[in-house]
PDB file of C-alpha atoms in Angstrom:
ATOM      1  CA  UNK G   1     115.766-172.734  42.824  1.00 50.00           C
ATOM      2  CA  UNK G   2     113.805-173.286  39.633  1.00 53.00           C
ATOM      3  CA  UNK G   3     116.289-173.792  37.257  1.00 51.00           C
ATOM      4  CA  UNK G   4     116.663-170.682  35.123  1.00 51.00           C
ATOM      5  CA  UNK G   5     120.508-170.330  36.896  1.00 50.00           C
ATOM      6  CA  UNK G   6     121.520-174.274  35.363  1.00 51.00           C
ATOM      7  CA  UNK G   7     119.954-173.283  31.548  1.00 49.00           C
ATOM      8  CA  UNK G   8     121.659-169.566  31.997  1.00 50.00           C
ATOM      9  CA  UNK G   9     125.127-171.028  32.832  1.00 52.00           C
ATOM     10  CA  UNK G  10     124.411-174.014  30.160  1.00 53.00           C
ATOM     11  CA  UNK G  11     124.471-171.081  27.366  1.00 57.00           C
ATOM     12  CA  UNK G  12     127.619-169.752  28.403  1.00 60.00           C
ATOM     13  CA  UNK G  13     131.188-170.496  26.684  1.00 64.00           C
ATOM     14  CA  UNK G  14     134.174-169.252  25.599  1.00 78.00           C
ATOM     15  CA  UNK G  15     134.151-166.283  22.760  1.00 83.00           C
ATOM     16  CA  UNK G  16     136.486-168.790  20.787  1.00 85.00           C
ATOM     17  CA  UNK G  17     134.069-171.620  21.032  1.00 83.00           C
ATOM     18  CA  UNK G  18     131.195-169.688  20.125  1.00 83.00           C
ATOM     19  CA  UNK G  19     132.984-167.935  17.257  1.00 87.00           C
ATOM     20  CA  UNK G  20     134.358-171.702  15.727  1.00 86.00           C
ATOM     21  CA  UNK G  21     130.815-172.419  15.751  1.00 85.00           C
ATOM     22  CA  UNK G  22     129.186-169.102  14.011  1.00 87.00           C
ATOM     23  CA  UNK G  23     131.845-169.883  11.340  1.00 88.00           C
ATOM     24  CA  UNK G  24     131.170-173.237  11.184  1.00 85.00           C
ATOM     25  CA  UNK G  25     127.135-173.130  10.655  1.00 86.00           C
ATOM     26  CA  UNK G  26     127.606-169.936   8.508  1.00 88.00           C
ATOM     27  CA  UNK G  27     130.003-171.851   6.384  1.00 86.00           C
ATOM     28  CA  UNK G  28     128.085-175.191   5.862  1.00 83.00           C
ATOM     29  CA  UNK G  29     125.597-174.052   3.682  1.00 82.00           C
ATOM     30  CA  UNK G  30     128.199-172.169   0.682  1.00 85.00           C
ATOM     31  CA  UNK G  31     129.671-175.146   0.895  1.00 85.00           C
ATOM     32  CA  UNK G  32     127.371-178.449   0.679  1.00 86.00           C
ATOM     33  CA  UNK G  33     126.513-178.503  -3.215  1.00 88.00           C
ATOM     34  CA  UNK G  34     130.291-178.736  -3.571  1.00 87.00           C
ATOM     35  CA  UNK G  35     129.769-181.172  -0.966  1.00 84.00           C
ATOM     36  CA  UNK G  36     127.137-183.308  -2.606  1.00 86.00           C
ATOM     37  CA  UNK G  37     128.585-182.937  -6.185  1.00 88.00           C
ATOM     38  CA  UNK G  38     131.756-184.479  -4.390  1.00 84.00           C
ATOM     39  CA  UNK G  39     130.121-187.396  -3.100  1.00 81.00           C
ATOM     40  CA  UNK G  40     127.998-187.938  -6.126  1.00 84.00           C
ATOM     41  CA  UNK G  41     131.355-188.002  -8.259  1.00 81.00           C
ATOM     42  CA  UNK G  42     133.066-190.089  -5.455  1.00 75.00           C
ATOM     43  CA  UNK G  43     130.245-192.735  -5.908  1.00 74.00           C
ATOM     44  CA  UNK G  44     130.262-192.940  -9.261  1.00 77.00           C
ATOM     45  CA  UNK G  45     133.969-193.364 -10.084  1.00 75.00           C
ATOM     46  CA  UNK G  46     134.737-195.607 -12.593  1.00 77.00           C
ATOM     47  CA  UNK G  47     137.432-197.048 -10.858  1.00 81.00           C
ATOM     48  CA  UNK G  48     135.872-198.079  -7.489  1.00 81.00           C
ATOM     49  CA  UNK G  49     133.338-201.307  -7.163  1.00 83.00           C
ATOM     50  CA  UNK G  50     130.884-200.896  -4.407  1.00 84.00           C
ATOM     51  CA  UNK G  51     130.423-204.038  -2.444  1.00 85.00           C
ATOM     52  CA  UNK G  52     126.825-204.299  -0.213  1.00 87.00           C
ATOM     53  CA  UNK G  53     126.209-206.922   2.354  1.00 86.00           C
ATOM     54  CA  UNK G  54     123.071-209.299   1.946  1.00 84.00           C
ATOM     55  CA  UNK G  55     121.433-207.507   4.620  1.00 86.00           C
ATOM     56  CA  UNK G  56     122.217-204.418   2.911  1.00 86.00           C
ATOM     57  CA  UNK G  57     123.855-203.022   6.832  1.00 88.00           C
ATOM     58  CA  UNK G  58     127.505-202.579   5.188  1.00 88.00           C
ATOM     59  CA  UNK G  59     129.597-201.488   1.888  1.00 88.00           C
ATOM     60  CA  UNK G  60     132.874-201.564   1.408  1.00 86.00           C
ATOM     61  CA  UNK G  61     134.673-199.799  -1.778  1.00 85.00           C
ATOM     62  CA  UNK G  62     136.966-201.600  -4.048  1.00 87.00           C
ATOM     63  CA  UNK G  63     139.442-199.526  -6.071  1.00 85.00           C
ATOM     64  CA  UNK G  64     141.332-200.083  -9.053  1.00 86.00           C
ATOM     65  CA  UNK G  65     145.124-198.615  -9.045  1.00 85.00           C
ATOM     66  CA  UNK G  66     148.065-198.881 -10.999  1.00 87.00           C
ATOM     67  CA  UNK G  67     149.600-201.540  -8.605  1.00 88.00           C
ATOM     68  CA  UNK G  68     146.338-203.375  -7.926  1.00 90.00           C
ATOM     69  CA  UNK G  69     143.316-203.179  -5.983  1.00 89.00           C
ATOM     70  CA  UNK G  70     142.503-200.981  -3.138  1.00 87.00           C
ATOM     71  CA  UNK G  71     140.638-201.900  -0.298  1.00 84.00           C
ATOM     72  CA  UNK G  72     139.150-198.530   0.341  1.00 76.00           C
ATOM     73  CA  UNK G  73     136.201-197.059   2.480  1.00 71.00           C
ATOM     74  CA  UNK G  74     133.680-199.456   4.070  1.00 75.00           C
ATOM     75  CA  UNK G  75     131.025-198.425   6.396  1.00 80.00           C
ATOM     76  CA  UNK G  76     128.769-200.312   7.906  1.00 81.00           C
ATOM     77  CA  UNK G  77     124.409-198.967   9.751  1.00 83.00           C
ATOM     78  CA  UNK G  78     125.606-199.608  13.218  1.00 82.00           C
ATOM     79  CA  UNK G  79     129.371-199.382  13.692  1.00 83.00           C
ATOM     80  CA  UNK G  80     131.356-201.797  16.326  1.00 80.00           C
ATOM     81  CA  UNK G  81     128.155-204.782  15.454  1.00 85.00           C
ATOM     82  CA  UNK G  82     130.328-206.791  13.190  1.00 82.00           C
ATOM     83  CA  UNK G  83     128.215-205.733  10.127  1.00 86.00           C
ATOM     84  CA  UNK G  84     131.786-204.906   8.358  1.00 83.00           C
ATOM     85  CA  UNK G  85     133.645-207.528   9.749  1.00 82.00           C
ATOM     86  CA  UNK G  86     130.689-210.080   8.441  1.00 86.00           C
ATOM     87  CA  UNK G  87     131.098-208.260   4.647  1.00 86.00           C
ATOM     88  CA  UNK G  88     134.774-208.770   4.421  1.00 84.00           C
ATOM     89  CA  UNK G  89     134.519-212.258   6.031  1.00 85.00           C
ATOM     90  CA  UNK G  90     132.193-212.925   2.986  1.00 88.00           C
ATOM     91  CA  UNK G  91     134.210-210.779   0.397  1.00 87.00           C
ATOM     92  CA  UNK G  92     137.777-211.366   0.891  1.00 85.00           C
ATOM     93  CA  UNK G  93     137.986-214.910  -0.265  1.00 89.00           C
ATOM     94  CA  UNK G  94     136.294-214.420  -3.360  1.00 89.00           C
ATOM     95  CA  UNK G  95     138.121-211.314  -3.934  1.00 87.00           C
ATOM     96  CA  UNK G  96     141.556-213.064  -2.914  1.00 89.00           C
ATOM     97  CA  UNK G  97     140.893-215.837  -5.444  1.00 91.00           C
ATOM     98  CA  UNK G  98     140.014-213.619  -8.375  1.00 90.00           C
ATOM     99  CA  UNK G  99     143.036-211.312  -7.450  1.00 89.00           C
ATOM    100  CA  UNK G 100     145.317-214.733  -7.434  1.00 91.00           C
ATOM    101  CA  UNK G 101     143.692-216.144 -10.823  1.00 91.00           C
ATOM    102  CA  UNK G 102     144.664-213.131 -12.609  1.00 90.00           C
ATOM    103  CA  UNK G 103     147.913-211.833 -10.686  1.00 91.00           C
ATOM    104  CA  UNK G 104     146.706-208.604  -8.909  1.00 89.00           C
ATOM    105  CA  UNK G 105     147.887-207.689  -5.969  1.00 90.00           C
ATOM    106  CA  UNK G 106     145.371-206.479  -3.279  1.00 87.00           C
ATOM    107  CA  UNK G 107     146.881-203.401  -0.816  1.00 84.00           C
ATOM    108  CA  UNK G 108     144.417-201.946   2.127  1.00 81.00           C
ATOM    109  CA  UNK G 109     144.095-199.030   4.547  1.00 76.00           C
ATOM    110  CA  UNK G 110     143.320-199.395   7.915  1.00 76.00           C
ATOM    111  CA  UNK G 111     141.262-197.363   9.635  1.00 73.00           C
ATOM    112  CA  UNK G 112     143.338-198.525  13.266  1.00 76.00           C
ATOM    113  CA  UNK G 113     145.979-200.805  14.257  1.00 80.00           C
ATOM    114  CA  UNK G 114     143.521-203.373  15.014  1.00 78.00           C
ATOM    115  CA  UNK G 115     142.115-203.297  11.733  1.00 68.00           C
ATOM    116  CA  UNK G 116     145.375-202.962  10.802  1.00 72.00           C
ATOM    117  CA  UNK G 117     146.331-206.490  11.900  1.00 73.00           C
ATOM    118  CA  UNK G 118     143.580-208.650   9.914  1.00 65.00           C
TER     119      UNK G 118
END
């Protein structure tokens, strides 16, 4: 057998799966300037504080609300190495103390339970 049968039954798939995915690639393209002007006005909110590790590997977003600050989005170059874990390690007691000093409260979302619990 040289192979042709595998890459022939490879291509083959369900008329729903391929139709998800015309509509999908056809769609991306209308839609990413509104995509990038998002982002761009995402970034630049006044409200949020962008927080960068020393190693420049994580971020994590700050946010100003009405009942305090809001531990936001963080990301982090290679997900599940500690690089986010390291930044809040580093952030939270500075952030903590400032938020004590001058009686703001500090409220988070967690991405999981285990995040969750920290």
């Amino acid at each position: 057998m040289d192979g042709t049968g595998i890459l022939a039954r490879g291509r083959e798939g369900n008329v729903i799966d391929r139709a998800i995915s015309l509509a999908c690639a056809l769609m991306w393209w209308p839609c990413y300037p509104l995509l990038a002007v998002m982002q761009i006005t995402l970034i630049h909110r006044p409200t949020a504080t962008y927080y960068m590790s020393a190693e420049r590997d994580a971020v994590i977003a700050i946010s100003t609300t009405r009942k305090g600050w809001h531990v936001s989005d963080h990301g982090s170059a290679a997900p599940g190495t500690a690089q986010g874990k390291n930044l809040r390690t580093a952030l939270l007691p500075h952030l903590t103390e400032q938020a004590r000093s001058d009686n703001i409260s500090i409220h988070a979302t967690a991405a999981n339970a285990k995040l969750a619990a920290l």
